[in-house]
Short mmCIF file of C-alpha atoms in Angstrom, two decimals:
data_model
loop_
_atom_site.label_atom_id
_atom_site.label_comp_id
_atom_site.label_asym_id
_atom_site.label_seq_id
_atom_site.Cartn_x
_atom_site.Cartn_y
_atom_site.Cartn_z
CA GLU A 2 50.58 122.30 165.68
CA ASP A 3 53.45 124.00 164.56
CA LYS A 4 53.43 125.64 160.60
CA PRO A 5 52.91 128.14 158.30
CA GLY A 6 50.52 131.58 158.57
CA THR A 7 51.08 133.95 161.00
CA TYR A 8 52.32 134.06 164.51
CA ILE A 9 52.94 137.17 167.74
CA LEU A 10 56.01 137.06 169.45
CA THR A 11 55.25 136.30 173.21
CA LYS A 12 59.85 136.71 173.99
CA ALA A 13 61.99 138.65 172.08
CA ALA A 14 64.78 136.78 169.60
CA PHE A 15 67.19 136.95 167.41
CA VAL A 16 66.25 136.12 163.28
CA SER A 17 69.69 134.24 162.52
CA PRO A 18 70.95 133.73 159.67
CA ASP A 19 70.32 129.83 159.26
CA CYS A 20 67.89 127.27 160.76
CA ASP A 21 69.84 125.71 163.08
CA ASN A 22 72.03 129.17 164.66
CA PHE A 23 70.08 129.64 167.54
CA ALA A 24 72.13 132.43 168.66
CA PRO A 25 74.33 133.50 166.09
CA ASP A 26 77.40 136.35 166.37
CA ASP A 27 76.65 140.24 165.97
CA ASP A 28 78.12 139.73 162.43
CA GLU A 29 75.01 137.50 162.31
CA LEU A 30 72.40 138.48 163.93
CA VAL A 31 69.88 139.34 160.72
CA ALA A 32 67.59 140.69 163.45
CA GLU A 33 66.30 141.63 166.51
CA LEU A 34 62.34 141.58 167.39
CA GLU A 35 60.80 142.82 169.79
CA VAL A 36 57.15 141.16 172.27
CA GLY A 37 54.27 141.74 170.25
CA GLU A 38 55.77 142.04 166.63
CA MET A 39 53.42 139.94 163.64
CA LEU A 40 55.06 137.02 162.16
CA ASN A 41 54.34 135.94 158.34
CA VAL A 42 56.25 132.14 159.26
CA VAL A 43 56.59 130.55 155.45
CA GLU A 44 58.32 126.90 156.89
CA VAL A 45 58.30 125.88 159.98
CA VAL A 46 61.61 121.88 161.28
CA HIS A 47 61.25 120.58 164.12
CA LEU A 48 64.94 119.77 165.19
CA CYS A 49 64.94 116.75 168.07
CA ASP A 50 67.79 116.46 169.32
CA GLU A 51 68.53 120.25 170.30
CA GLN A 52 63.84 120.20 171.20
CA ARG A 53 63.53 123.05 169.33
CA VAL A 54 60.30 124.25 166.63
CA ARG A 55 62.46 126.42 164.20
CA ALA A 56 60.71 129.22 161.84
CA ARG A 57 61.60 131.09 158.57
CA LEU A 58 60.23 133.63 158.14
CA ALA A 59 59.04 135.62 154.92
CA LYS A 60 60.53 138.72 156.33
CA PRO A 61 62.88 140.08 157.73
CA ALA A 62 64.35 137.09 156.33
CA GLY A 63 65.65 133.77 158.58
CA TRP A 64 64.53 131.62 161.36
CA ILE A 65 63.86 131.52 164.85
CA SER A 66 63.10 129.46 167.56
CA LEU A 67 59.31 128.64 168.16
CA ALA A 68 58.95 126.53 170.60
CA ASN A 69 61.30 124.32 173.18
CA THR A 70 59.93 121.39 173.21
CA THR A 71 61.21 119.98 177.00
CA THR A 72 60.66 122.81 178.70
CA GLY A 73 57.40 124.03 176.66
CA GLY A 74 58.38 127.27 176.29
CA ARG A 75 57.43 129.70 173.12
CA TRP A 76 58.86 132.45 171.85
CA ALA A 77 55.88 133.51 169.22
CA ILE A 78 52.20 131.98 169.03
CA ARG A 79 50.00 131.33 165.57
CA ARG A 80 47.93 133.09 164.83
CA GLU A 81 44.22 132.10 163.84
CA PRO A 82 42.49 133.64 160.31
CA ARG A 83 38.89 134.53 161.02
CA LYS A 84 36.57 133.21 159.37
CA ARG A 85 34.71 134.22 156.81
CA GLY A 86 31.10 136.03 156.73
CA TRP A 87 29.83 137.96 160.34
CA GLU A 88 30.93 138.46 163.06
CA ASP A 89 29.88 140.58 166.83
CA GLY A 90 32.34 143.21 167.98
CA PRO A 91 31.89 147.58 167.74
CA GLY A 92 30.94 147.74 163.59
CA GLN A 93 27.55 149.01 161.84
CA TYR A 94 24.80 146.77 161.68
CA VAL A 95 21.70 147.53 159.84
CA LEU A 96 18.46 146.27 161.11
CA THR A 97 16.01 144.88 159.11
CA GLU A 98 12.45 143.23 159.20
#
């Protein structure tokens, strides 16, 4: 389920100033985002008639599509927050008896 949080862009996307503007004109375009960019999503809206899930970004301030609910295509995936505590992986470890 899409909800506010950190997302990683999987397709290039245009940032528009309004939730219902899917294809902003050049003079309305807020930004163009590239694959791999990290996004801070602050609001998620499901637009049933348009078959889209839209996300409001903190920065750049504007809206992108997260998903097409008809085809299942996605522009971004949610990055799950890391759990606090011990994690296996590279780093320094202290061995105790």
